[in-house]
Short mmCIF file of C-alpha atoms and ligand atoms in Angstrom, two decimals:
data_model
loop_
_atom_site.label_atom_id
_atom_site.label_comp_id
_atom_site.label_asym_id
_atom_site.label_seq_id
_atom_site.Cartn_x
_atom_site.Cartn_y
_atom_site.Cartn_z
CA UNK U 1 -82.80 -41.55 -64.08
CA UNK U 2 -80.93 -44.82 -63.94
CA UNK U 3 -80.95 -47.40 -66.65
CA UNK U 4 -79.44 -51.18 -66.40
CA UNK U 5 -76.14 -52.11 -67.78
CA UNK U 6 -77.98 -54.22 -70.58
CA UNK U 7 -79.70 -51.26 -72.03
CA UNK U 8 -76.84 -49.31 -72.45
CA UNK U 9 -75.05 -51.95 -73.85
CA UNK U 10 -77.30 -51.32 -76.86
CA UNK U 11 -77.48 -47.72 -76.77
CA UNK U 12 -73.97 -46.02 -76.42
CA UNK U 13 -72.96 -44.26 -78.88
CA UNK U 14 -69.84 -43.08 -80.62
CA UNK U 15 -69.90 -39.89 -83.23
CA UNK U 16 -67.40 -36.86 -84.09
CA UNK U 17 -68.22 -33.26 -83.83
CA UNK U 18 -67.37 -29.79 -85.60
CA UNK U 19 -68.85 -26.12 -86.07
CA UNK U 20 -69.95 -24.77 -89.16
CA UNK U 21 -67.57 -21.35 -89.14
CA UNK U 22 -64.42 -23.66 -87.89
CA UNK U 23 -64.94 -25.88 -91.33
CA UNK U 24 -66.85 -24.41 -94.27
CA UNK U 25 -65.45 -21.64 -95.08
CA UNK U 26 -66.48 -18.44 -97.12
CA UNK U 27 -68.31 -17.21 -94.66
CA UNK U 28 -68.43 -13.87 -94.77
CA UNK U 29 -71.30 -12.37 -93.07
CA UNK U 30 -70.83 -13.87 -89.67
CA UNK U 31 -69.67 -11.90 -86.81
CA UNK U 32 -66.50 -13.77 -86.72
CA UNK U 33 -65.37 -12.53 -90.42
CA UNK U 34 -65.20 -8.93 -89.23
CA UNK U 35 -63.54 -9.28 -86.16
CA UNK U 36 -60.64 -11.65 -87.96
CA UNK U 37 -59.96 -8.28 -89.68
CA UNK U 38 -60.27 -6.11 -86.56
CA UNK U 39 -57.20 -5.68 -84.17
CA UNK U 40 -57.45 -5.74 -80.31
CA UNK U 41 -57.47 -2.36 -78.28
CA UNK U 42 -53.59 -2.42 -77.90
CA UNK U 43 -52.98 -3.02 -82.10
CA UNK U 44 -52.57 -7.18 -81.80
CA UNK U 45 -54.30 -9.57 -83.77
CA UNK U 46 -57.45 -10.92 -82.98
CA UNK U 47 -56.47 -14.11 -83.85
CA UNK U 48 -52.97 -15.40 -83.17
CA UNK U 49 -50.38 -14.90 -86.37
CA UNK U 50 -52.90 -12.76 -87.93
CA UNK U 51 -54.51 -15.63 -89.31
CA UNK U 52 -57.94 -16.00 -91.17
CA UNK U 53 -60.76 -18.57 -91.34
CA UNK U 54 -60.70 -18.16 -95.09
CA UNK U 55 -61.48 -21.61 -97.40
CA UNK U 56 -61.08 -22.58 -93.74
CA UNK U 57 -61.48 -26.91 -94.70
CA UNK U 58 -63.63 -26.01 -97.68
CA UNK U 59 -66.35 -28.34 -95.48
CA UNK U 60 -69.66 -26.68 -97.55
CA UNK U 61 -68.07 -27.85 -100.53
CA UNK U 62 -66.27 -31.16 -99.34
CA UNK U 63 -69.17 -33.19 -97.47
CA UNK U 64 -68.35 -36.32 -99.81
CA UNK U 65 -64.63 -36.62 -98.55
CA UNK U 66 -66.18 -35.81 -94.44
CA UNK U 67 -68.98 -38.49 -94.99
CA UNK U 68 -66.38 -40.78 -95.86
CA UNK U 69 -64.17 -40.13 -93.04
CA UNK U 70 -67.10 -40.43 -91.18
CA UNK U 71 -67.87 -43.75 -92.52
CA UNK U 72 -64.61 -44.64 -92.17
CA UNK U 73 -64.54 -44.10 -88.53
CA UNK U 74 -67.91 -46.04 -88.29
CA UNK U 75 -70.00 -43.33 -85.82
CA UNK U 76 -73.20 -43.28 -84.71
CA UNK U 77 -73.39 -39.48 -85.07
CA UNK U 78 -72.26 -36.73 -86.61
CA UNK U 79 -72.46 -33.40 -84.41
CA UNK U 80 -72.05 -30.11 -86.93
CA UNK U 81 -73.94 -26.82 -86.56
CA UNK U 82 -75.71 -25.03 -89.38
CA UNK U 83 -74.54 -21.37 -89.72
CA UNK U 84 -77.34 -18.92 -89.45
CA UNK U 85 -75.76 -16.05 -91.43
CA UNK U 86 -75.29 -18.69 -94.01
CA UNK U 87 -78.69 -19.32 -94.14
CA UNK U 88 -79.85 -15.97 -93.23
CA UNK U 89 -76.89 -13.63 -94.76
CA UNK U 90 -79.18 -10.55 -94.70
CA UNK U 91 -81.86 -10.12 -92.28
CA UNK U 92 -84.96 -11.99 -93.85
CA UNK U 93 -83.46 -12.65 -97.08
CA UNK U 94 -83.15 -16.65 -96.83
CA UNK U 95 -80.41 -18.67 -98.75
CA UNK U 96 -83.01 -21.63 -99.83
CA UNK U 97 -80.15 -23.15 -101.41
CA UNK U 98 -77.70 -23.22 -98.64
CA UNK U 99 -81.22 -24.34 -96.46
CA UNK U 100 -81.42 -27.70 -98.86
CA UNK U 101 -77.56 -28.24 -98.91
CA UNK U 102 -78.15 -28.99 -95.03
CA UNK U 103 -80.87 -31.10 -95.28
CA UNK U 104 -79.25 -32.95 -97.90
CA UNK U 105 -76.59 -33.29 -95.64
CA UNK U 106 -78.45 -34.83 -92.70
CA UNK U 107 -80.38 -37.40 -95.59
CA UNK U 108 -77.40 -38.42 -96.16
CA UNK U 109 -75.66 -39.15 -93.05
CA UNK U 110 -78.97 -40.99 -92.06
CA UNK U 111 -78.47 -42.64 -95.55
CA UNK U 112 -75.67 -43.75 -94.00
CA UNK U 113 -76.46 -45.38 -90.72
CA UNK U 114 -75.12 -41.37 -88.97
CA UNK U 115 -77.20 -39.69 -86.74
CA UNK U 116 -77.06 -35.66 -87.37
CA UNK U 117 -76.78 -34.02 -83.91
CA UNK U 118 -77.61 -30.48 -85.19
CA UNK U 119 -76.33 -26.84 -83.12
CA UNK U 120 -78.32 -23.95 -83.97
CA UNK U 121 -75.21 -21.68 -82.47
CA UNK U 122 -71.59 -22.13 -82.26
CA UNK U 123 -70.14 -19.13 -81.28
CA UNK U 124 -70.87 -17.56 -84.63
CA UNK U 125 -74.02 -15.34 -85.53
CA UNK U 126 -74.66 -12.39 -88.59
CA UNK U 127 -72.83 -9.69 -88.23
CA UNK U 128 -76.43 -7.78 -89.03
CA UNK U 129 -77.71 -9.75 -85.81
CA UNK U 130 -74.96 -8.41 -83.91
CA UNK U 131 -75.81 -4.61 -84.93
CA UNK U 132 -78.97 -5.02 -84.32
CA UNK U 133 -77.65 -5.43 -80.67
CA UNK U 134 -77.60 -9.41 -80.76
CA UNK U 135 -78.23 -11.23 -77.71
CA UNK U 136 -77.61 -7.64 -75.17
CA UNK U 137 -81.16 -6.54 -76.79
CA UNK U 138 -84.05 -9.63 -75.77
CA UNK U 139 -86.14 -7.82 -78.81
CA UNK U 140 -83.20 -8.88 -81.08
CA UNK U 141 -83.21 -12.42 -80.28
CA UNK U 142 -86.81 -12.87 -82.07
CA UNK U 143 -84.80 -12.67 -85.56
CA UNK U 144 -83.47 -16.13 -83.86
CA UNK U 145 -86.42 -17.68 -82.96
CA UNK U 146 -87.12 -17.13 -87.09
CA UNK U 147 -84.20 -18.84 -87.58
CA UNK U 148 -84.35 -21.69 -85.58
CA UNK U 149 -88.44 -22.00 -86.60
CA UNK U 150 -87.30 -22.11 -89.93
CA UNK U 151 -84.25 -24.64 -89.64
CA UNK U 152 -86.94 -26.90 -87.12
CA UNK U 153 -89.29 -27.15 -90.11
CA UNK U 154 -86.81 -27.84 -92.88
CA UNK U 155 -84.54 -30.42 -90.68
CA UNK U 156 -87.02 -31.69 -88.44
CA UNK U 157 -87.81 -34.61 -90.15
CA UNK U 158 -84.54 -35.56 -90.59
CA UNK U 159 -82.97 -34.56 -87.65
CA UNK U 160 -83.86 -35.84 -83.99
CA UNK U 161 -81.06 -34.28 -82.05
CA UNK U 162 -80.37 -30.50 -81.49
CA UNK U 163 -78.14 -28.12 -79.53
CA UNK U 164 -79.87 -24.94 -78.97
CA UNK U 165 -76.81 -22.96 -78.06
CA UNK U 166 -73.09 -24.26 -77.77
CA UNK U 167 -71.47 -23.30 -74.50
CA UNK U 168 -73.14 -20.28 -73.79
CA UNK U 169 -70.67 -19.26 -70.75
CA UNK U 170 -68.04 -19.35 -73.03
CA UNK U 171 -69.58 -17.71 -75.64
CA UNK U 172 -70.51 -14.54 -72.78
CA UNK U 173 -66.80 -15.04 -71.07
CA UNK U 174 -64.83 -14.70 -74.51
CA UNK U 175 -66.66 -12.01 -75.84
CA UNK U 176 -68.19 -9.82 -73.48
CA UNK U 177 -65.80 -10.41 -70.81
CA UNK U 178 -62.70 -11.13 -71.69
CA UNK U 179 -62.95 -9.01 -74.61
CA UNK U 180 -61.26 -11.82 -77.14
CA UNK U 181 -63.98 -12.94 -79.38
CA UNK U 182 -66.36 -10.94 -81.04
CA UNK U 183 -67.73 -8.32 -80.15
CA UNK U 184 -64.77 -7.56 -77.90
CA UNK U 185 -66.37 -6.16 -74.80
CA UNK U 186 -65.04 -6.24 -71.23
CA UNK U 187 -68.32 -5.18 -69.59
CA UNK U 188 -69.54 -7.34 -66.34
CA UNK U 189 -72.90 -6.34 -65.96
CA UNK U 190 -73.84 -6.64 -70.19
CA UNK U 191 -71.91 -9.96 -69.82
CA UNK U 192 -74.39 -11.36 -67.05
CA UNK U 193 -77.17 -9.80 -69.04
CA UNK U 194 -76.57 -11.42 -72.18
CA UNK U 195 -76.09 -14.65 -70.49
CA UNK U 196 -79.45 -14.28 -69.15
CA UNK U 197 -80.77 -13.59 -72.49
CA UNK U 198 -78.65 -16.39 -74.46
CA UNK U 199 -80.50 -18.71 -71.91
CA UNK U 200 -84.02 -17.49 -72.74
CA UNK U 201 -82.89 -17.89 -76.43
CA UNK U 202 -82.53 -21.43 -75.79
CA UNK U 203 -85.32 -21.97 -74.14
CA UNK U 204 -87.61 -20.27 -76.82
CA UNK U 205 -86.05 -22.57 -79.34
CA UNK U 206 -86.33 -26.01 -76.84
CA UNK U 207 -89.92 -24.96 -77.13
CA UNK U 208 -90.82 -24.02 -80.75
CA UNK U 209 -88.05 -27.34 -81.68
CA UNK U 210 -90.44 -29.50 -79.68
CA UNK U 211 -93.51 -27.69 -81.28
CA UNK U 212 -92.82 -28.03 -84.71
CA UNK U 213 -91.88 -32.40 -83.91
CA UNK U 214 -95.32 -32.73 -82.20
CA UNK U 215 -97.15 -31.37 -84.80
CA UNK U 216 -95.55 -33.80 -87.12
CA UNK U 217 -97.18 -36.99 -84.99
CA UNK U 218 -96.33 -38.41 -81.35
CA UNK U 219 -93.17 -40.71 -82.93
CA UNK U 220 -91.46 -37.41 -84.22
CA UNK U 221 -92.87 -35.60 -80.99
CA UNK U 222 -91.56 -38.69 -78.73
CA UNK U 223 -87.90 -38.67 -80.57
CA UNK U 224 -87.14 -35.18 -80.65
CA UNK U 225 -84.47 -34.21 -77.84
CA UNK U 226 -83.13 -30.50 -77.56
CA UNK U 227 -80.34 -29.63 -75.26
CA UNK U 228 -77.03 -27.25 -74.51
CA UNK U 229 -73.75 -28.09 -75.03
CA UNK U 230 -72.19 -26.74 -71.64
CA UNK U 231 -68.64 -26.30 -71.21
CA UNK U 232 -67.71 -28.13 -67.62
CA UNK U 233 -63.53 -27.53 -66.79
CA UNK U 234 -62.52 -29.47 -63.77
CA UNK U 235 -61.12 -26.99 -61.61
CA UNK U 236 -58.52 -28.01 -58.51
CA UNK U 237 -57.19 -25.29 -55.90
CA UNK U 238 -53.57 -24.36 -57.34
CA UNK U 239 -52.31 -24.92 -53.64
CA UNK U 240 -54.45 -28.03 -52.76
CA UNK U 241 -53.68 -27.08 -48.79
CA UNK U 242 -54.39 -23.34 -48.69
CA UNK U 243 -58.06 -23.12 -47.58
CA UNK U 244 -58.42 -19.47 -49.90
CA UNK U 245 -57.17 -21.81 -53.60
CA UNK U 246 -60.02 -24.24 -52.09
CA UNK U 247 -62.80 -21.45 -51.90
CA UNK U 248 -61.63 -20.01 -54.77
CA UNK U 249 -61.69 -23.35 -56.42
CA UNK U 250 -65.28 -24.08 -55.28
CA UNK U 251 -66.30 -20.68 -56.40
CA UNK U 252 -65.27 -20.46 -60.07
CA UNK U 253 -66.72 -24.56 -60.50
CA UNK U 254 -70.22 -22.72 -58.82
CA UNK U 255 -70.54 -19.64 -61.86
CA UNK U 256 -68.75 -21.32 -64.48
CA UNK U 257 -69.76 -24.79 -64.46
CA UNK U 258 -73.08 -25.02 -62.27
CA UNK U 259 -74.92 -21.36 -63.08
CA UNK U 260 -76.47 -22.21 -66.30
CA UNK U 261 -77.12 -25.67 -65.88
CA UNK U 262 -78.49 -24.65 -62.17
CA UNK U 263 -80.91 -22.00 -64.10
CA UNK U 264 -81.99 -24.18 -66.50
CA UNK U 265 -83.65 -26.78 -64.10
CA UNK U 266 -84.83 -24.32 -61.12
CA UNK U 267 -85.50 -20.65 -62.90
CA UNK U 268 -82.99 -18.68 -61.01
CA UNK U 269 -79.60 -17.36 -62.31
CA UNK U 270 -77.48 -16.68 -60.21
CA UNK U 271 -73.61 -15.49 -60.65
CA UNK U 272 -71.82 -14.60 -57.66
CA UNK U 273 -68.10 -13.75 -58.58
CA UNK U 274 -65.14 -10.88 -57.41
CA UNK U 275 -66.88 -8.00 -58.88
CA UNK U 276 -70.04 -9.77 -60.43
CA UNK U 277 -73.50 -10.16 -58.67
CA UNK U 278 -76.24 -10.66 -61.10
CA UNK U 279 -79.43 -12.29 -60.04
CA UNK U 280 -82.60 -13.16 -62.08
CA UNK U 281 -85.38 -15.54 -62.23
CA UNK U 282 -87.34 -17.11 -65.39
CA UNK U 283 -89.92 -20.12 -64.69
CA UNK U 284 -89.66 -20.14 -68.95
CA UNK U 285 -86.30 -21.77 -68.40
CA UNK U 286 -87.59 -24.41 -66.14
CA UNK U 287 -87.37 -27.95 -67.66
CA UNK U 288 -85.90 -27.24 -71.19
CA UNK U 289 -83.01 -29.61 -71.41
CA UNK U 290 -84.20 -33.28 -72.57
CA UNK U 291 -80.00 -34.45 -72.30
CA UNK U 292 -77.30 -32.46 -70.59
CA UNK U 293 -74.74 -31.96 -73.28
CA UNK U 294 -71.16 -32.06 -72.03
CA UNK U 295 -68.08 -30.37 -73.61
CA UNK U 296 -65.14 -31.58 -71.23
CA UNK U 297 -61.01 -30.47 -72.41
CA UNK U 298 -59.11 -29.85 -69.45
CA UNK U 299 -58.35 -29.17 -65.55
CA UNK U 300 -57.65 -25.30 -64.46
CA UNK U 301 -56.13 -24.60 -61.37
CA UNK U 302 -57.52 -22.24 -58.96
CA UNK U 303 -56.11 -19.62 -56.82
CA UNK U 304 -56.77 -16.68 -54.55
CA UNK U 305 -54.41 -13.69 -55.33
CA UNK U 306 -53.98 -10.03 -53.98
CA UNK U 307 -52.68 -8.20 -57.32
CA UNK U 308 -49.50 -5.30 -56.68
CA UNK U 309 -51.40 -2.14 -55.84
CA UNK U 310 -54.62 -3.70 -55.36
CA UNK U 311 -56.15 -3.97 -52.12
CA UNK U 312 -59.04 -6.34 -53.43
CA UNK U 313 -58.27 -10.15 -54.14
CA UNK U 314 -58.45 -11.77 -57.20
CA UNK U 315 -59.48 -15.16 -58.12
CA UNK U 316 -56.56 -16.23 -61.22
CA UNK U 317 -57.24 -19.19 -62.96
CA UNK U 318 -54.68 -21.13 -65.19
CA UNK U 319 -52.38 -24.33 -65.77
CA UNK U 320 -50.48 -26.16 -63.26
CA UNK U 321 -46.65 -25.64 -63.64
CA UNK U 322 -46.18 -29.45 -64.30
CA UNK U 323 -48.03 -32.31 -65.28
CA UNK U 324 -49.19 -32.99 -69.11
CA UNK U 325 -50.66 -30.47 -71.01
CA UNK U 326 -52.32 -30.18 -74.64
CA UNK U 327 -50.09 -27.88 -77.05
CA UNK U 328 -52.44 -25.47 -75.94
CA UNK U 329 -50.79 -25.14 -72.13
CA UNK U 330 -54.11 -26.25 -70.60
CA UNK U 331 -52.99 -29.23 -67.88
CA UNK U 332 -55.20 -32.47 -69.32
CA UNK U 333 -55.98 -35.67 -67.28
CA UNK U 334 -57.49 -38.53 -68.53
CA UNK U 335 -59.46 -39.17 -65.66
CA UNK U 336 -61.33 -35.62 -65.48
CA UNK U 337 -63.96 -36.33 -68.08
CA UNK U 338 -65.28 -38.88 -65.65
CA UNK U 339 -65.17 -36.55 -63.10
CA UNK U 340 -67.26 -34.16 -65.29
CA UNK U 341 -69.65 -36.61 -65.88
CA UNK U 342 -69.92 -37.25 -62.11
CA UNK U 343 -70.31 -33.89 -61.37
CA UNK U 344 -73.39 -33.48 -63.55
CA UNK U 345 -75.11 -36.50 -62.93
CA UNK U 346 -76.90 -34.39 -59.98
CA UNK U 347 -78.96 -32.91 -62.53
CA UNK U 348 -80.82 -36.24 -63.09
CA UNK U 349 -80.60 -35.83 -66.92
CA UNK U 350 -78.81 -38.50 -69.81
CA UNK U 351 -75.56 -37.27 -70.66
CA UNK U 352 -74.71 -37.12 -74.21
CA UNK U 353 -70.76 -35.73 -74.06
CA UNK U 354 -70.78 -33.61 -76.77
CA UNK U 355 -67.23 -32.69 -76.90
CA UNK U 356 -64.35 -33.84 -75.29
CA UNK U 357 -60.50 -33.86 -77.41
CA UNK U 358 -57.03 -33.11 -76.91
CA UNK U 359 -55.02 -30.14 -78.95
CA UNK U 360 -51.90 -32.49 -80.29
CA UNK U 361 -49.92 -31.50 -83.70
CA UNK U 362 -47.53 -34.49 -82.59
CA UNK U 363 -46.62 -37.22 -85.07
CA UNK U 364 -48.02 -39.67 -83.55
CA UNK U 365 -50.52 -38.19 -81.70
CA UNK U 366 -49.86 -40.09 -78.56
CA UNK U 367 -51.75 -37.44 -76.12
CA UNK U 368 -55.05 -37.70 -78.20
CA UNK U 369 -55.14 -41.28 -78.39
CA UNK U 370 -54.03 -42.07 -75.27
CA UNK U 371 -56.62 -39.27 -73.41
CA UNK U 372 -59.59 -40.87 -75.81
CA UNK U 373 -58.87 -43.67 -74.96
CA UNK U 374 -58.58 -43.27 -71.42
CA UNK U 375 -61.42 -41.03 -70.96
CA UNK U 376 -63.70 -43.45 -72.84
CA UNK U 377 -62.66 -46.46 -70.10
CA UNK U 378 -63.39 -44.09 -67.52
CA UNK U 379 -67.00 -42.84 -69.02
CA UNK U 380 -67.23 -46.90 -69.83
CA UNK U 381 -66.75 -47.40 -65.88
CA UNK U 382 -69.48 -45.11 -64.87
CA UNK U 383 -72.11 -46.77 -67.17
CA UNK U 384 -71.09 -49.52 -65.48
CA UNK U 385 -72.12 -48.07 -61.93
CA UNK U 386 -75.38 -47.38 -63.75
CA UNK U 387 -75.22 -43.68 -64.81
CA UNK U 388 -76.95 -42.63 -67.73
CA UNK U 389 -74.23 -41.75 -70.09
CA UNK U 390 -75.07 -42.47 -73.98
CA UNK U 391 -72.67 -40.97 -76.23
CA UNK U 392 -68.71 -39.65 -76.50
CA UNK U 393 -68.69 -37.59 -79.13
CA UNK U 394 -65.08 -36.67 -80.27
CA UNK U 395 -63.90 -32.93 -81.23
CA UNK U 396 -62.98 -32.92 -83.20
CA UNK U 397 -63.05 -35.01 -87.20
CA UNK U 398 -60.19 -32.55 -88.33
CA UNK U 399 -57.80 -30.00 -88.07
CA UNK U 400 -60.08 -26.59 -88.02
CA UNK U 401 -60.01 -23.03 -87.22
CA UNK U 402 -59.69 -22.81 -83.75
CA UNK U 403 -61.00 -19.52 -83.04
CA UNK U 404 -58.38 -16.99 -81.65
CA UNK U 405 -55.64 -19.53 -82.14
CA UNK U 406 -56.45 -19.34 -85.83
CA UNK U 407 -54.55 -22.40 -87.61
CA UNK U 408 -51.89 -23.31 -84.56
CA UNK U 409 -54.28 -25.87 -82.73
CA UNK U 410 -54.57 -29.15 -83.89
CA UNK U 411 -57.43 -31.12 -82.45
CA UNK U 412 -58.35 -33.04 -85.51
CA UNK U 413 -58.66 -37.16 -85.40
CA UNK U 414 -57.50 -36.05 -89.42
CA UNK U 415 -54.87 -33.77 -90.60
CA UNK U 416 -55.55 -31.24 -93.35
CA UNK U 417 -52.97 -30.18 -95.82
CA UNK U 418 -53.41 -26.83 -95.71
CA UNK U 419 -52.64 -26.56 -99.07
CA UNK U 420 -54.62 -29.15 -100.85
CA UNK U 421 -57.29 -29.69 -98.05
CA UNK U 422 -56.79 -33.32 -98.30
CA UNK U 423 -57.75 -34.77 -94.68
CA UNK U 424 -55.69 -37.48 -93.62
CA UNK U 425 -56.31 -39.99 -90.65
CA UNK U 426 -53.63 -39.64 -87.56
CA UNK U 427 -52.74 -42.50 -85.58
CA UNK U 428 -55.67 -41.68 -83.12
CA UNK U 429 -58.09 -41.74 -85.72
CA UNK U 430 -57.20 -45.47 -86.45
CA UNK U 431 -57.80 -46.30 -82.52
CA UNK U 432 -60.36 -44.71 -82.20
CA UNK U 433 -61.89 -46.29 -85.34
CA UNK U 434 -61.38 -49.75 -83.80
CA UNK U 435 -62.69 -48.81 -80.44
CA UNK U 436 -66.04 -48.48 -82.30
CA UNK U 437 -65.09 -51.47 -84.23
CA UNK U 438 -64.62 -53.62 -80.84
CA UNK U 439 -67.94 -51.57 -79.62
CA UNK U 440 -70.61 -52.43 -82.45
CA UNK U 441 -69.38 -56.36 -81.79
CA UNK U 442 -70.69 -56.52 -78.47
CA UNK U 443 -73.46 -54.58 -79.17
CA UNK U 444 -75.31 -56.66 -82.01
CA UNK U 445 -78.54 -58.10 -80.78
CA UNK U 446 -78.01 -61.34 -78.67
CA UNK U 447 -78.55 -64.33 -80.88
CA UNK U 448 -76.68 -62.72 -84.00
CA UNK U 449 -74.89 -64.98 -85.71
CA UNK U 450 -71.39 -63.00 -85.62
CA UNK U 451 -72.51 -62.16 -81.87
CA UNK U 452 -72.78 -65.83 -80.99
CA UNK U 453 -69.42 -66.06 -82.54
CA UNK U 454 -67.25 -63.55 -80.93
CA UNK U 455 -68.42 -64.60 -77.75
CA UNK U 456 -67.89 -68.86 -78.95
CA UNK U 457 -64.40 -67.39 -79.49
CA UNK U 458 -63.96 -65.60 -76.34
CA UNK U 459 -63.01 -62.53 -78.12
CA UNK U 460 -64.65 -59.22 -78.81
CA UNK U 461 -64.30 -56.46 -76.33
CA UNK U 462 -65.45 -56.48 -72.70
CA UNK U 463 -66.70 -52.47 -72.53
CA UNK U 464 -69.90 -51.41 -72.46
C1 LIG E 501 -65.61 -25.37 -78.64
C2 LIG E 501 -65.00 -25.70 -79.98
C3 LIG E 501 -63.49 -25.60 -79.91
C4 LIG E 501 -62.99 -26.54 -78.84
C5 LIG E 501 -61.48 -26.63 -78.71
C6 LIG E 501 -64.89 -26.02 -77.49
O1 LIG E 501 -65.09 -25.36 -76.31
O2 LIG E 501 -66.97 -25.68 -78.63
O3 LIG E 501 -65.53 -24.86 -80.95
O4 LIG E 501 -62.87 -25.87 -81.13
O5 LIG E 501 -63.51 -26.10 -77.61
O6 LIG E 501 -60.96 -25.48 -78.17
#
């Protein structure tokens, strides 16, 4: 679907983005709060220094001080996730209060000119979900269809936008194959079957979303848009010469960036990896993405290894040993969230990015500024050529807990004083604040007084 340069000019979209167990805090019955406390099969941390989520940014009880960053910044939208074992901290027993804290939430970002892009689940769940057997058992996932029925009907109103499920390969990958996220499981085959499960999850709650909007009248039905956030690394052969880093490169961009999005518009799953085959086929996941949401960080490189003592290959993925990375290690390009896009413009769907940031604790925070920047020329480029690209959302509005790096990863446009909580704009945040600025001027319908103006002048900004 292709739209003209005009009409984008009036649609893009800026916003920030965060996750309800990275911010709030207090949350104590999510999966997440258990396995801080846990310790990994050899006796190390879960999460690096030992650290805990905690207060974490005191978000539940601080929305006054986000909204005003927020409206500081000037963004279109605001991308957060309610927490179901928030809502839901005991199966069936419903926090009504913590239910109308949300929605008050989303009245007031609209309140405020800030569209609420709502996830439904970001990487944290209730820990009585998870014993219950979570997404490995399909017969447990009906508790979630609850839960989403019930956040559709109290939000829906006020909220148009929704991610179903945030980056549901990384959610599988972290935790039931890699073993480093809750629950901790290295298993292959209940990896590829909870995928397959997480996906019909989403597509149960893509339909009941888009129920509950068209029985509220054909506007709400028309403006209600339900996607995934999918994680999408740029991968590049390690040795960009040696035919088996190319294949290897070529397979690892098939199953971890192409699988699920490939499922969700054709039925059939399919993950073919070293030691993986899983196959399965679902028409109910057919046509149940209304955007393709893109998270985009960094570029991996590739390779084709024989391990000491093994006599089957190994596909190892990692960071170059030069080039700029994020404090993280990961190698980052400014030009790869382009590529990204590119690369899943073959699904024919608008892109919203739905993430895309830099890890930098640096004073100034060069990287960040300079990779937002950057990337948003590049994306500006593309809607240019005529792809259908209508938001950069940032991740993220402030420092937060960044899973198993606990506190040590700084990806916030705002500082937080860890002891105070006070957030505090970085350098990027005040770029990125007047790229939006220089935005919403050549946006303003043609004839506007201040329109006529900037253009009179010559000035404004030449972008999208
Ligand atoms: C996740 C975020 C996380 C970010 C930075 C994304 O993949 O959705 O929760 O904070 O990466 O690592």
């Amino acid at each position: 679907m292709r739209q003209t340069y005009a009409r984008d000019a009036g649609t893009f979209r800026f916003g920030v983005g965060t996750s309800a167990y990275q911010t709030e805090g207090g949350l104590t019955a999510a999966t997440w709060a258990a396995w801080e406390r846990a310790r990994r099969p050899k006796g190390q941390d879960t999460i690096r220094h030992g650290d805990r989520s905690g207060i974490a940014n005191d978000a539940w009880n601080r929305f006054d001080e986000d909204l005003a960053a927020l409206v500081w910044l000037g963004v279109d939208v605001y991308r957060f996730s309610v927490e179901w074992s928030r809502v839901e901290p005991l199966p069936g027993f419903i926090d009504d209060d913590a239910v109308q804290r949300y929605r008050d939430w989303c009245v007031r970002l609209r309140s405020a000119g800030i569209s609420p892009m709502v996830t439904l689940h970001h990487f944290s769940e209730p820990a009585w979900f998870a014993h219950a057997g979570g997404f490995t058992d399909a017969t447990a996932a009906r508790a979630w269809v609850r839960f989403v029925e019930l956040i559709a009907t109290r939000l829906g109103d006020v909220v148009d936008e929704w991610i179903t499920v945030n980056e549901p390969v990384g959610y599988v990958v972290q935790g039931w194959l890699r073993g480093i996220w809750p629950p901790g499981r290295t298993d292959a085959k209940l990896a590829t079957q909870v995928l397959e499960h997480v996906l019909l999850a989403h597509a149960d709650a893509y339909r009941t979303i888009h129920r509950l909007a068209e029985a509220r009248g054909p506007d709400a039905g028309r403006a209600c848009r339900v996607g995934v956030a999918h994680h999408i690394a740029t991968f590049r052969p390690r040795r960009p010469h040696n035919p088996l880093d190319v294949w290897a490169t070529r397979v690892v961009d098939r199953n971890f960036n192409h699988a699920v999005p490939a499922a969700l518009r054709t039925g059939e799953l399919r993950i073919r990896l070293p030691g993986i085959r899983h196959r399965s086929s679902h028409r109910a996941l057919v046509a149940t993405q209304d955007f393709f949401g893109l998270n985009h960080y960094h570029v991996l490189r590739a390779s084709l290894q024989r391990p000491s003592g093994s006599h089957l290959p190994v596909i190892e993925v990692g960071a170059s040993p030069t080039g700029e990375k994020g404090d993280l290690g990961v190698d980052i390009d400014v030009d790869s969230l382009a590529g990204a896009v590119r690369a899943v413009a073959v699904y024919g769907l608008p892109v919203e990015i739905t993430e895309h940031g830099t890890c930098d604790g640096d004073d100034p925070d060069e990287r960040r500024a300079r990779h937002l920047l950057g990337a948003v020329r590049g994306v500006e480029r593309l809607v240019r050529e005529g792809l259908d690209v209508r938001s950069y959302v940032h991740w993220t509005l402030a420092d937060s807990f960044e899973w198993a790096y606990g506190w040590d990863a700084r990806f916030g446009l705002f500082s937080v004083d860890r002891e105070t909580l006070e957030r505090c704009p970085r350098p990027s945040a005040f770029r990125y604040r007047e790229l939006i600025r220089q935005h919403r001027e050549v946006r303003r319908p043609v004839g506007s007084h201040d329109a006529d103006l900037a253009q009179a002048e010559g000035g404004g900004h030449d972008g999208f």
